[in-house]
Coordinates of N, CA and C in Angstrom, one line a residue:
M1 N 14.0 16.7 33.4 CA 15.3 16.1 33.4 C 15.8 15.6 34.7
T2 N 15.5 16.4 35.8 CA 15.9 16.0 37.1 C 15.3 14.7 37.6
L3 N 14.0 14.6 37.3 CA 13.2 13.4 37.8 C 13.7 12.2 37.1
S4 N 14.0 12.3 35.8 CA 14.5 11.1 35.0 C 15.9 10.7 35.5
Y5 N 16.7 11.7 35.8 CA 18.1 11.5 36.4 C 18.0 10.8 37.7
M6 N 17.1 11.2 38.6 CA 16.9 10.6 39.9 C 16.4 9.2 39.8
L7 N 15.5 8.9 38.9 CA 15.0 7.6 38.7 C 16.0 6.6 38.1
I8 N 16.8 7.1 37.2 CA 17.9 6.3 36.7 C 19.0 6.0 37.8
M9 N 19.3 7.0 38.5 CA 20.3 6.8 39.6 C 19.7 5.8 40.7
L10 N 18.5 6.0 41.0 CA 17.8 5.1 42.0 C 17.9 3.6 41.5
L11 N 17.6 3.4 40.2 CA 17.6 2.1 39.6 C 19.1 1.5 39.7
L12 N 20.0 2.3 39.3 CA 21.4 1.9 39.4 C 21.9 1.6 40.8
I13 N 21.6 2.4 41.7 CA 22.0 2.2 43.1 C 21.4 1.0 43.7
T14 N 20.1 0.8 43.5 CA 19.4 -0.4 44.1 C 19.9 -1.7 43.4
T15 N 20.1 -1.6 42.1 CA 20.7 -2.8 41.5 C 22.1 -3.2 42.0
A16 N 22.9 -2.2 42.2 CA 24.3 -2.4 42.7 C 24.2 -2.9 44.1
Y17 N 23.3 -2.4 44.9 CA 23.1 -2.9 46.3 C 22.7 -4.4 46.3
T18 N 21.8 -4.7 45.4 CA 21.3 -6.1 45.3 C 22.4 -7.0 44.9
V19 N 23.2 -6.6 43.9 CA 24.3 -7.5 43.4 C 25.3 -7.7 44.5
F20 N 25.5 -6.7 45.4 CA 26.4 -6.9 46.5 C 25.8 -7.7 47.6
S21 N 24.6 -7.3 48.0 CA 24.0 -7.9 49.3 C 23.6 -9.3 49.2
M22 N 23.1 -9.7 48.1 CA 22.6 -11.1 48.0 C 23.7 -12.2 48.2
P23 N 24.8 -12.1 47.6 CA 25.9 -13.1 47.9 C 26.4 -12.9 49.3
Y24 N 26.4 -11.7 49.8 CA 26.9 -11.4 51.1 C 26.0 -12.0 52.2
L25 N 24.7 -11.9 52.0 CA 23.8 -12.5 52.9 C 23.8 -14.1 52.8
A26 N 24.0 -14.6 51.6 CA 24.0 -16.0 51.4 C 25.3 -16.7 51.9
L27 N 26.3 -15.9 52.1 CA 27.6 -16.5 52.5 C 27.6 -17.2 53.8
S28 N 26.7 -16.9 54.7 CA 26.7 -17.6 56.0 C 26.3 -19.0 55.9
V29 N 25.6 -19.4 54.8 CA 25.2 -20.8 54.6 C 26.4 -21.6 54.2
D30 N 27.3 -21.0 53.5 CA 28.5 -21.7 53.1 C 29.6 -21.8 54.2
L31 N 29.6 -20.8 55.1 CA 30.6 -20.7 56.1 C 30.2 -21.6 57.3
A32 N 28.9 -21.8 57.6 CA 28.5 -22.6 58.8 C 27.5 -23.6 58.3
N33 N 27.7 -24.8 58.9 CA 26.8 -25.9 58.5 C 25.5 -25.9 59.4
H34 N 25.6 -25.5 60.6 CA 24.5 -25.6 61.6 C 23.8 -24.3 61.8
Y35 N 22.6 -24.4 62.2 CA 21.7 -23.2 62.4 C 22.3 -22.3 63.4
H36 N 22.8 -22.8 64.5 CA 23.3 -22.0 65.6 C 24.6 -21.3 65.2
Q37 N 25.4 -21.9 64.4 CA 26.6 -21.3 63.9 C 26.3 -20.1 63.0
R38 N 25.3 -20.3 62.1 CA 24.9 -19.3 61.2 C 24.3 -18.1 62.0
N39 N 23.6 -18.3 63.1 CA 23.0 -17.2 63.9 C 24.2 -16.5 64.6
Y40 N 25.2 -17.2 65.0 CA 26.4 -16.6 65.7 C 27.1 -15.7 64.7
L41 N 27.3 -16.1 63.5 CA 27.9 -15.3 62.4 C 27.1 -14.1 62.1
L42 N 25.8 -14.3 61.9 CA 24.9 -13.2 61.6 C 24.7 -12.2 62.7
S43 N 24.9 -12.6 64.0 CA 24.9 -11.7 65.1 C 26.0 -10.7 65.0
F44 N 27.2 -11.1 64.6 CA 28.3 -10.2 64.4 C 28.0 -9.2 63.3
R45 N 27.3 -9.6 62.3 CA 26.9 -8.7 61.2 C 25.9 -7.6 61.8
A46 N 25.0 -8.1 62.6 CA 24.0 -7.1 63.1 C 24.7 -6.2 64.1
I47 N 25.6 -6.6 64.9 CA 26.4 -5.8 65.8 C 27.2 -4.8 65.0
G48 N 27.8 -5.2 64.0 CA 28.6 -4.3 63.1 C 27.7 -3.2 62.5
I49 N 26.6 -3.6 62.0 CA 25.6 -2.6 61.5 C 25.2 -1.6 62.5
A50 N 24.9 -2.1 63.7 CA 24.5 -1.2 64.8 C 25.6 -0.2 65.2
V51 N 26.8 -0.7 65.4 CA 27.9 0.1 65.8 C 28.2 1.1 64.6
G52 N 28.2 0.6 63.4 CA 28.5 1.5 62.3 C 27.4 2.6 62.2
G53 N 26.2 2.3 62.4 CA 25.1 3.3 62.4 C 25.3 4.3 63.5
L54 N 25.7 3.9 64.7 CA 25.9 4.8 65.8 C 27.1 5.7 65.6
V55 N 28.2 5.1 65.1 CA 29.4 5.9 64.8 C 29.1 6.9 63.7
G56 N 28.5 6.4 62.6 CA 28.2 7.3 61.5 C 27.2 8.4 61.9
G57 N 26.2 8.0 62.6 CA 25.2 9.0 63.1 C 25.8 10.0 64.1
G58 N 26.7 9.5 64.9 CA 27.3 10.4 65.9 C 28.3 11.4 65.2
S59 N 28.8 11.0 64.1 CA 29.8 11.9 63.5 C 29.1 13.0 62.8
L60 N 27.8 12.9 62.6 CA 27.0 14.0 61.9 C 26.7 15.1 62.9
L61 N 26.7 14.8 64.2 CA 26.4 15.8 65.2 C 27.5 16.8 65.4

């Protein structure tokens, strides 16, 4: 029972993540017309992920 519950939850969580992340990642194409502008926008995303990981990881200590 535990294994089947874990597999169902894994499927639901990965599906929910995909439904959220695909439009989020494709949004930069609609926001910026040029390659360099898209890179500039995505660099803020990468910095936010790095800072969030450091803050979240630091709060566990």
